[in-house]
XYZ file of C-alpha atoms in Angstrom:
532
model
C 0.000 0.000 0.000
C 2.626 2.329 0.993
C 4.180 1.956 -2.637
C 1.326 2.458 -4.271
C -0.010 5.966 -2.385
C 3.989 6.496 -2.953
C 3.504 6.174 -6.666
C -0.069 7.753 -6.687
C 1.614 10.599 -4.794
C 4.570 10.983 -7.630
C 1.750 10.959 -10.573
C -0.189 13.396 -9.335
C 2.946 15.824 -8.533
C 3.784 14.931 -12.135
C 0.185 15.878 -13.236
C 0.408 19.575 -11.229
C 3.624 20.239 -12.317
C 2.452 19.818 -16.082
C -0.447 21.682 -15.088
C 1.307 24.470 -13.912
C 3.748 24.844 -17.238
C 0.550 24.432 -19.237
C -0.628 27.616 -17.345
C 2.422 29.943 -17.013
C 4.018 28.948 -20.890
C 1.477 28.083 -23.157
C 0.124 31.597 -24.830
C -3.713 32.494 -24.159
C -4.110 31.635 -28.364
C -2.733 28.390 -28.327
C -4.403 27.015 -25.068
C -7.782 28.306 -27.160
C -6.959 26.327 -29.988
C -5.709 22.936 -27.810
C -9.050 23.208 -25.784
C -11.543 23.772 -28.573
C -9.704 21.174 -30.458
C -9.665 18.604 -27.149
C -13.446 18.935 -27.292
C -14.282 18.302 -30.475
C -12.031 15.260 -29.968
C -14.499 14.057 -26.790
C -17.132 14.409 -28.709
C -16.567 11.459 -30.501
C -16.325 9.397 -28.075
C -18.838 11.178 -25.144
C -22.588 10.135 -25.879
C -24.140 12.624 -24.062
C -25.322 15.804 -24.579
C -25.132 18.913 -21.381
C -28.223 21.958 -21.884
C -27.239 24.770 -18.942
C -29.614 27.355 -18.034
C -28.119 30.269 -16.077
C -30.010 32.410 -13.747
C -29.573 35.591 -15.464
C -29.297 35.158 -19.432
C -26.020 36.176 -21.305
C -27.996 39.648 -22.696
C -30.386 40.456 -19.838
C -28.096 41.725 -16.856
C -31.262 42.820 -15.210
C -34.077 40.590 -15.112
C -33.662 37.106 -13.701
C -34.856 34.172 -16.333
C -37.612 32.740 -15.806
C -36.801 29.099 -17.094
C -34.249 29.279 -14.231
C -37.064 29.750 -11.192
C -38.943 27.269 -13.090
C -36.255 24.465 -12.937
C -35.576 25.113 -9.320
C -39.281 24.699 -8.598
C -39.693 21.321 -10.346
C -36.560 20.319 -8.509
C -37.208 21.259 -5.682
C -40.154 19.403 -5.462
C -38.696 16.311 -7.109
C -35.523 16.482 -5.480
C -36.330 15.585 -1.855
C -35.939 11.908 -1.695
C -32.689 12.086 -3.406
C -30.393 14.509 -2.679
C -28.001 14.400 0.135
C -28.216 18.421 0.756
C -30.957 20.461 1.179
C -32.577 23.915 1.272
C -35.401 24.326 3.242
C -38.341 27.234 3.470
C -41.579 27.802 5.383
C -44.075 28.978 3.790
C -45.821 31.173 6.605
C -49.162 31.132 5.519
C -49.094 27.275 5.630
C -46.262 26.396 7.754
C -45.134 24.005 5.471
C -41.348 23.075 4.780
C -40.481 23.255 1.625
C -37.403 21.883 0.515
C -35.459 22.705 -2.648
C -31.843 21.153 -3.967
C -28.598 22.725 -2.895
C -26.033 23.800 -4.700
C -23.390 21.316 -6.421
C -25.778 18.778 -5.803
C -27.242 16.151 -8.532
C -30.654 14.557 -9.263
C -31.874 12.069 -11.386
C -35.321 12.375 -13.389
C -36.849 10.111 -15.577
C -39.566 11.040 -18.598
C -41.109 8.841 -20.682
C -38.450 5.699 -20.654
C -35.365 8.915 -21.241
C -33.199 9.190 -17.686
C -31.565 12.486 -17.432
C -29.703 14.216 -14.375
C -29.685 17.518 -13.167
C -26.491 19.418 -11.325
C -26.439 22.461 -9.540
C -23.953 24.602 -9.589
C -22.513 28.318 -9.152
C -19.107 30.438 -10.452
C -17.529 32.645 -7.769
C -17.580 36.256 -8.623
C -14.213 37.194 -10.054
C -13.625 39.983 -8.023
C -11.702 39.009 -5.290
C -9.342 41.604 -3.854
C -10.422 44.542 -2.155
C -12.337 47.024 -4.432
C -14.168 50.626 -4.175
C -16.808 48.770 -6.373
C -19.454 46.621 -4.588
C -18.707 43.116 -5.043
C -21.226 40.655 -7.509
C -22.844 37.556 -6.593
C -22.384 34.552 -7.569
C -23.700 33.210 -10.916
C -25.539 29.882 -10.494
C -27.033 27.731 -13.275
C -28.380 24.414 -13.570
C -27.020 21.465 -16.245
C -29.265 18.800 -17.593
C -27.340 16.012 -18.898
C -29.088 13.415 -21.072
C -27.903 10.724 -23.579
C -27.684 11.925 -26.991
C -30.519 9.642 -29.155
C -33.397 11.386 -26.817
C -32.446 15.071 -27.809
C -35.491 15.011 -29.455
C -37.525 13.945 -26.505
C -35.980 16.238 -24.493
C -36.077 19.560 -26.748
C -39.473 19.009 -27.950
C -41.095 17.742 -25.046
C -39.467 17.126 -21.885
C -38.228 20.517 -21.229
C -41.740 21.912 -22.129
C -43.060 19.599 -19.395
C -40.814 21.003 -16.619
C -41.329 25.077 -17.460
C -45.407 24.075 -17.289
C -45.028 22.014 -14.171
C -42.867 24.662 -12.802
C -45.009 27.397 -13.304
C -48.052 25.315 -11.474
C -45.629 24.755 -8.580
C -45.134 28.771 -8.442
C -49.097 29.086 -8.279
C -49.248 26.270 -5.592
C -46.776 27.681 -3.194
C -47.272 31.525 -4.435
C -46.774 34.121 -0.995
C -46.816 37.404 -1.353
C -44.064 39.498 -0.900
C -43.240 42.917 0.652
C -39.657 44.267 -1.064
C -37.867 46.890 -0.644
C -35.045 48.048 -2.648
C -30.924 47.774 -1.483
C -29.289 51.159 -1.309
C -26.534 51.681 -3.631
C -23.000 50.867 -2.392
C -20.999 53.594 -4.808
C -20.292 53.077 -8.416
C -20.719 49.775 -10.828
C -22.973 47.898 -11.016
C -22.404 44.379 -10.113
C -25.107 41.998 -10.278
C -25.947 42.091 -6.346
C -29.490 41.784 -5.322
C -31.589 44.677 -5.859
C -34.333 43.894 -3.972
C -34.710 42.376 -0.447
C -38.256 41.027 0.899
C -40.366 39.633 3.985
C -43.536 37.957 3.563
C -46.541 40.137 3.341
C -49.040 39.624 6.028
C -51.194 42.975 6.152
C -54.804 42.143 7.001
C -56.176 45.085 5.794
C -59.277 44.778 3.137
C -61.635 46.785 1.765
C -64.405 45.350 4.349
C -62.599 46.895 7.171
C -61.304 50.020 5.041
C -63.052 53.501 6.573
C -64.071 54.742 3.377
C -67.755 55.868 1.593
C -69.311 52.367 0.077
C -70.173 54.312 -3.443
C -66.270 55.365 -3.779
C -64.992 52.009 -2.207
C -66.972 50.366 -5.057
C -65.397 52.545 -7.451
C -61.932 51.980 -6.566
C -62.645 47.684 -6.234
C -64.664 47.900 -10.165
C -61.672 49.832 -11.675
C -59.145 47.538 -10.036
C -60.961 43.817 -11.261
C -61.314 45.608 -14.791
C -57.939 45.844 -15.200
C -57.035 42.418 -14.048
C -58.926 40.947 -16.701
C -57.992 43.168 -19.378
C -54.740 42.166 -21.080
C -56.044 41.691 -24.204
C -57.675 45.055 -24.471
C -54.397 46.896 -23.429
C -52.527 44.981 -26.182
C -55.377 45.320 -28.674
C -55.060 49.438 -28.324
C -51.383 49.231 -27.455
C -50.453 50.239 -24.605
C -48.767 48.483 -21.782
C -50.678 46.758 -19.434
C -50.398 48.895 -16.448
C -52.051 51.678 -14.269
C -51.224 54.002 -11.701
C -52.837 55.693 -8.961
C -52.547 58.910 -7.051
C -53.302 58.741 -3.284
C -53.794 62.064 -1.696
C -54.977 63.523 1.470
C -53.891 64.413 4.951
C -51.775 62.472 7.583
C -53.697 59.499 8.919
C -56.424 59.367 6.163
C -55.702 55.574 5.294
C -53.390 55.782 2.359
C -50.563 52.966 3.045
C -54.001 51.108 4.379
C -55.332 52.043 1.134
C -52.074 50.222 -0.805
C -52.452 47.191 1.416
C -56.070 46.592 0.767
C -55.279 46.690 -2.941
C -52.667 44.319 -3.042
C -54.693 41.253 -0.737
C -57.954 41.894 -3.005
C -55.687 41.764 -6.424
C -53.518 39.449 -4.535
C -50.514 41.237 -5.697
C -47.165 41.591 -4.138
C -45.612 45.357 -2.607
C -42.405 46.665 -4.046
C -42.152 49.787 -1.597
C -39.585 51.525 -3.895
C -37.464 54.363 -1.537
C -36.266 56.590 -4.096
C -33.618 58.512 -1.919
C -32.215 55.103 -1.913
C -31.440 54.866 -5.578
C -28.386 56.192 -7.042
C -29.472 57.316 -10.586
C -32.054 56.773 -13.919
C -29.873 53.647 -14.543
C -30.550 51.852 -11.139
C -33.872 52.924 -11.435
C -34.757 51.427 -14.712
C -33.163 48.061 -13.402
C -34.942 48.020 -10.185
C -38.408 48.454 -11.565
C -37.398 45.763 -14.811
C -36.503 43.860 -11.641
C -39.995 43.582 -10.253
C -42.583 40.850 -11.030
C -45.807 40.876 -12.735
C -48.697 41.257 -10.268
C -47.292 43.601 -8.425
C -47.960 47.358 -7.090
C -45.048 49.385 -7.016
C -45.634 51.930 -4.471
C -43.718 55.442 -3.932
C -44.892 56.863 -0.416
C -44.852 60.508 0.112
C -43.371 61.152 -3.399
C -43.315 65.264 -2.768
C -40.764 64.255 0.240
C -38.714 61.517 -1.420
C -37.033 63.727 -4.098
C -36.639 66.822 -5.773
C -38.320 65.820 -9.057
C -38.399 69.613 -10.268
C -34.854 69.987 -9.674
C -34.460 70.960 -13.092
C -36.779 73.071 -13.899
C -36.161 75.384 -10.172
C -32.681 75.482 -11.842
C -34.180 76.823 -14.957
C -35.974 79.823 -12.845
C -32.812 80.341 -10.751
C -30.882 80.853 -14.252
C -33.118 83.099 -14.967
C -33.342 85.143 -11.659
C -29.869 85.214 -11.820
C -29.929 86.724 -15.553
C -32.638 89.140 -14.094
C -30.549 90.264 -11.209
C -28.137 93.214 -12.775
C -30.142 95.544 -10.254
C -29.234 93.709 -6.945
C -26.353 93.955 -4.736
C -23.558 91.357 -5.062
C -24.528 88.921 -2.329
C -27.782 87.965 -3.880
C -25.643 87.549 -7.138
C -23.258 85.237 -5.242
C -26.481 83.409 -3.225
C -27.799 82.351 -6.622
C -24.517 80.891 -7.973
C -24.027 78.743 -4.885
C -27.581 77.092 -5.411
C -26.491 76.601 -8.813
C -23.329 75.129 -7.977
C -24.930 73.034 -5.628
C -27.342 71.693 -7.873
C -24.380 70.597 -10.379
C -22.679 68.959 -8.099
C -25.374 66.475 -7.640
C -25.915 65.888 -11.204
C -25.620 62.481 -12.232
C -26.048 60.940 -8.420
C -29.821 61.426 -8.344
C -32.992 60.156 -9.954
C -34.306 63.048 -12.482
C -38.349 63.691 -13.109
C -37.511 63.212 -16.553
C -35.647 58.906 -15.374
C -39.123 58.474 -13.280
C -41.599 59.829 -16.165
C -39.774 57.035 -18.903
C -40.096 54.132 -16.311
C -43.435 54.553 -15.434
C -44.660 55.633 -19.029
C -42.194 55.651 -21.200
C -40.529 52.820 -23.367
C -38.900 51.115 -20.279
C -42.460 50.864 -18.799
C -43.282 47.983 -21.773
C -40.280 45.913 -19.668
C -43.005 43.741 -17.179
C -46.603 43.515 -17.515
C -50.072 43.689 -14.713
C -48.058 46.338 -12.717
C -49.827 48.928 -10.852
C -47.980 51.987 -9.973
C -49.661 54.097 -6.999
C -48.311 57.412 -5.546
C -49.102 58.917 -2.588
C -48.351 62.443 -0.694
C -49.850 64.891 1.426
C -49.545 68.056 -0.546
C -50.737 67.485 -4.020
C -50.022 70.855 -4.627
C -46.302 70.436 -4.991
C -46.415 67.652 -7.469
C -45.386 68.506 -11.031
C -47.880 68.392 -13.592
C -46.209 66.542 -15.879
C -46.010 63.371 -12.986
C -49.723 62.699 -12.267
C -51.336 63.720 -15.171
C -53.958 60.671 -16.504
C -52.010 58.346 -18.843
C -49.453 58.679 -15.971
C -51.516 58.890 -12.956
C -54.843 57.114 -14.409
C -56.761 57.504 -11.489
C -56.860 60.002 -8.552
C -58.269 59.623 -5.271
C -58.696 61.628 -2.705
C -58.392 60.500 1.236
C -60.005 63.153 3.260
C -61.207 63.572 6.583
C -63.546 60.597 8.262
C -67.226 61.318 7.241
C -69.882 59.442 9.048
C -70.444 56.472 7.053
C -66.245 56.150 7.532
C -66.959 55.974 10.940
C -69.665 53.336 10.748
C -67.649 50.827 9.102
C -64.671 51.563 12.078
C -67.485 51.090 14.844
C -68.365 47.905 13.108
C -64.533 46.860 13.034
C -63.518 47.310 16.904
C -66.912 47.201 18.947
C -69.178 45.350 16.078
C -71.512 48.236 16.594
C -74.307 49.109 13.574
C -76.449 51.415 15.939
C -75.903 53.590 19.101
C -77.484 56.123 20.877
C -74.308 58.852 20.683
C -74.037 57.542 16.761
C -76.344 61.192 16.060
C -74.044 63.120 18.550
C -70.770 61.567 16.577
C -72.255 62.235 13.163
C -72.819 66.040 13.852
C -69.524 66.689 15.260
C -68.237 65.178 12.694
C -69.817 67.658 9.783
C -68.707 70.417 12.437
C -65.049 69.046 13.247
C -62.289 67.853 10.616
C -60.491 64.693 12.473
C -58.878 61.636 10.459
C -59.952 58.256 10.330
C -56.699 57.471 12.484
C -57.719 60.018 15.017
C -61.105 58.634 15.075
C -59.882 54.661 15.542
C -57.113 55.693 18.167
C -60.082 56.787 19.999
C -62.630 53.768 19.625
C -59.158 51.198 20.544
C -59.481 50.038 23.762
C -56.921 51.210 26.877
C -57.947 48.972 29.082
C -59.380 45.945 29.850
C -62.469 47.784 31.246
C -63.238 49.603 27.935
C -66.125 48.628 25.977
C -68.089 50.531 23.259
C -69.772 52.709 25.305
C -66.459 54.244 27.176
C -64.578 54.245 23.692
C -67.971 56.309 22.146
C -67.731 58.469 25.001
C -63.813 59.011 24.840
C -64.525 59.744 21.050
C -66.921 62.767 21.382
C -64.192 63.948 24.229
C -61.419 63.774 21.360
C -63.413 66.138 19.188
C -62.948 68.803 22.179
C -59.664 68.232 21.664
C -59.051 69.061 18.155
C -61.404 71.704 18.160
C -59.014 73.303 20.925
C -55.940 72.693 18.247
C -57.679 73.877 15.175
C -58.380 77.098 17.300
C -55.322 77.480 18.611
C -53.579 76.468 14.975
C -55.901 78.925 13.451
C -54.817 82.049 15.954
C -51.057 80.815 15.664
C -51.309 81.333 11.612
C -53.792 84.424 11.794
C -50.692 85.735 14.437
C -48.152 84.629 11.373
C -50.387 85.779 8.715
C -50.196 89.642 10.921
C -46.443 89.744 11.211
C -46.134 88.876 7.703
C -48.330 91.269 6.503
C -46.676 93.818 8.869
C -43.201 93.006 7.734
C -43.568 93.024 4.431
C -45.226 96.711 4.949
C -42.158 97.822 6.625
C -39.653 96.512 4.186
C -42.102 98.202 1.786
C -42.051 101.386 3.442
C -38.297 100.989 3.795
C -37.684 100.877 0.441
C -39.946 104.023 -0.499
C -37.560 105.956 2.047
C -34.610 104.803 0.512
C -36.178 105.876 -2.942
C -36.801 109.223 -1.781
C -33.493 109.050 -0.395
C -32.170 108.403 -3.631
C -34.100 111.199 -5.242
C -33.440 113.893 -3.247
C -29.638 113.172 -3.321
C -29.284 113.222 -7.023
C -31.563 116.144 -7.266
C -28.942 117.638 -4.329
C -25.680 116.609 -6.523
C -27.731 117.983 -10.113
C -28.234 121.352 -7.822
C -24.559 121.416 -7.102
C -23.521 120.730 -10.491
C -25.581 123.712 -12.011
C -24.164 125.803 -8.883
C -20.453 125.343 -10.320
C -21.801 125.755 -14.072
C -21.704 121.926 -14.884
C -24.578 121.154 -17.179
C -26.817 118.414 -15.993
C -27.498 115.616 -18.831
C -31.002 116.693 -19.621
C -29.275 120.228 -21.110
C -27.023 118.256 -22.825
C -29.482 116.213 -24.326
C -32.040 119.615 -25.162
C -29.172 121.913 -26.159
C -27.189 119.313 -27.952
C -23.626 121.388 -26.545
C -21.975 121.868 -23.004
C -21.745 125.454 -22.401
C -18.336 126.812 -21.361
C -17.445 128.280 -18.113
């Protein structure tokens, strides 16, 4: 034994040594040429034929193929009786494990009398060292290996078989997701993971939604319209998609709004953080990065970014154009902004990037997407973002009406009638509070509260924001007043300093006459100086 491992030893020695020449000696050209040639020679002889399917394709450095998640489904579920390592998952809803093939790991399948075998497998990134860049994930891919007399069976029917069992799996075991993006870790762009994701559990529907029943039905008929209407978006070409603009004040049920869609469409939630993204580039691959049936939602949008950036810089270009007439500091104030907003070019999503991926060619990349918007100042929102075609349908949150409140009496105390229901509904028309002021009133502090105390606690709340209104109102009517009276003092200020300026070139015209100067208006009637 000893002579043999002494001789298996020497061989493979031999073997690295060989190896290493081969590697340090033979030019990049020739070891082309010896390996292309080495394969055609194994073909001769090697029966079998080896189909890989990579996770993202060779021209699509964005979207991840879908043949891929289909072959890990149908492995995964026929995979769990023979391979030695596993991944496993729970599906939440269910609580079922479900287990899927790790990587470097091989299966057998068998279709129709042809056996085949599947590996797993993954390439390292290249990038090794340490780099500014962020670093890429790995690239996995899956090989089917099958003998070479069934490549019929296999191309024409076997692989067909997998994708459609695959995509019944994905139906099967289908949770809905909540993603958000990954913030950008400086320049490249390496093929990391753009989005990361926990299951989505939010109970909210439009039965428990504090809304009016006429516009609730509005909002549920235009939703299941468009879930059924591929073929009419394709037949007058457009892409199939819509988006909606949530507006209202703080705590009138818009995120609540977002999650009720998404569990009636049953639709996952990519809750896209633009301050997060680094430019129109990572943009465009983040949203190509999303799934179909999906709502991609942009909270607070009037908060997230400056999406008029340009067009402010337009109007400071031109107040600094306008400007000849003011004193040097405003001149230099102007600049500065201007400087500022340079700087930041290129490092920030434009309105312009965010118009083109939600309507513009890039928007055709995905299909039964629904884009919704939301904010608390309409007002500020550029035209150009949430006009229809854009923003298809608007809809406005207010404050909680009456038959709002109905439905959240029904939700926490299971209450259609009550005796302080008239009192509520006519402080209601008198007194603007929000649906979320109205249910943090009818929750329960204690474990004494019932309907009655929670009722009773509610009509105390409206005391209380009557008192804010009416002290908000006095604090801005005290604002409005000092505004009002500083603005008439800078205005008065400024008609001194005119007369100012008056009298002291009437006072320095006076003196020029005095010493037999002529002023420019004799110049300009006499057409001559006159001499001393």
């Amino acid at each position: 034994m000893s002579e043999i491992f002494t001789q298996f030893g020497s061989s493979v020695a031999t073997l690295m040594f060989l190896y290493t020449m081969y590697q340090n000696y033979f030019p990049n050209q020739l070891r082309n040429q010896i390996k292309r040639y080495s394969k055609k020679f194994t073909s001769f002889f090697y029966p079998y034929i080896q189909i890989t399917f990579n996770e993202f394709e060779g021209d699509s450095w964005f979207e991840r193929s879908k043949a891929f998640s289909s072959i890990e489904r149908y492995l995964g579920k026929n995979s769990s009786s023979q391979a030695k390592r596993l991944k496993a998952r729970v599906l939440r809803e269910s609580e079922v494990v479900v287990l899927s093939m790790d990587d470097y790991e091989e299966v057998n399948d068998e279709f129709e009398g042809v056996k085949l075998w599947w590996a797993s497998s993954q390439i390292p990134p290249n990038r090794q060292s340490i780099s500014f860049y962020p670093r890429e994930d790995e690239k996995r891919f899956f090989t089917l290996t099958f003998h070479k007399k069934h490549r019929k069976v296999v191309t024409e029917s076997y692989l067909k078989h997998v994708l459609d069992e695959g995509k019944e799996i994905a139906v099967q075991q289908r949770q809905r997701k909540l993603f958000t993006n990954n913030k950008s870790e400086g320049g490249g762009y390496g093929r990391r993971r753009l989005w990361s994701h926990v299951m989505f559990n939010h109970p909210a529907s439009f039965n428990t939604l504090a809304m009016e029943a006429t516009k609730k039905k509005e909002i549920i008929d235009d939703l299941e319209t468009f879930s059924r209407s591929k073929e009419y978006y394709g037949k007058i070409g457009k892409a199939w998609k819509r988006g909606y603009l949530l507006f209202g004040p703080p705590g009138t049920g818009k995120s609540t709004m977002i999650a009720a869609m998404a569990n009636f469409l049953k639709y996952d939630v990519y809750d896209l953080e633009l301050t997060a993204v680094k430019d129109n580039t990572e943009l465009r691959r983040l949203l190509i990065d999303t799934s179909s049936k999906s709502i991609i939602v942009i909270e607070d949008i009037d908060c997230s970014l400056d999406l008029t950036g340009q067009r402010e810089k337009k109007k400071m270009e031109k107040k600094k154009g306008d400007s000849g007439e003011k004193k040097d500091e405003d001149k230099s104030k102007v600049e500065k902004e201007l400087k500022k907003d340079e700087d930041k070019k290129g490092s920030e999503v434009t309105l312009s990037g965010l118009l083109n991926c939600i309507d513009g060619l890039w928007s055709t990349c995905g299909e039964e997407r629904i884009f919704v918007f939301t904010t608390n100042y309409v007002e500020k929102l550029d035209p150009a973002l949430i006009r229809r075609g854009r923003m298809d349908k608007h809809i406005e949150l207010s404050y909680c009406c009456f038959e709002s409140f109905k439905v959240l009496a029904k939700n926490y105390w299971n209450l259609d009638s009550h005796e302080l229901f008239p009192t509520i509904e006519k402080l209601l028309e008198e007194t603007k509070m929000t649906p979320a002021d109205v249910a943090e009133n009818l929750m329960p502090k204690s474990s004494d509260d019932n309907g009655d105390t929670c009722l009773e606690r509610l009509i105390k709340g409206f005391d209380i924001v009557k008192e804010e209104a009416r002290l908000k109102a006095e604090e801005e009517k005290k604002e409005k007043a000092e505004e009002e009276e500083r603005l008439k003092a800078e205005k008065e200020k400024e008609e001194e300093e005119k007369l100012k300026a008056e009298k002291e070139k009437e006072e320095e015209e006076k003196k020029k006459q005095e010493n037999g100067v002529a002023s420019p208006n004799d110049v300009k009637e006499n057409g001559h100086v006159s001499e001393k």
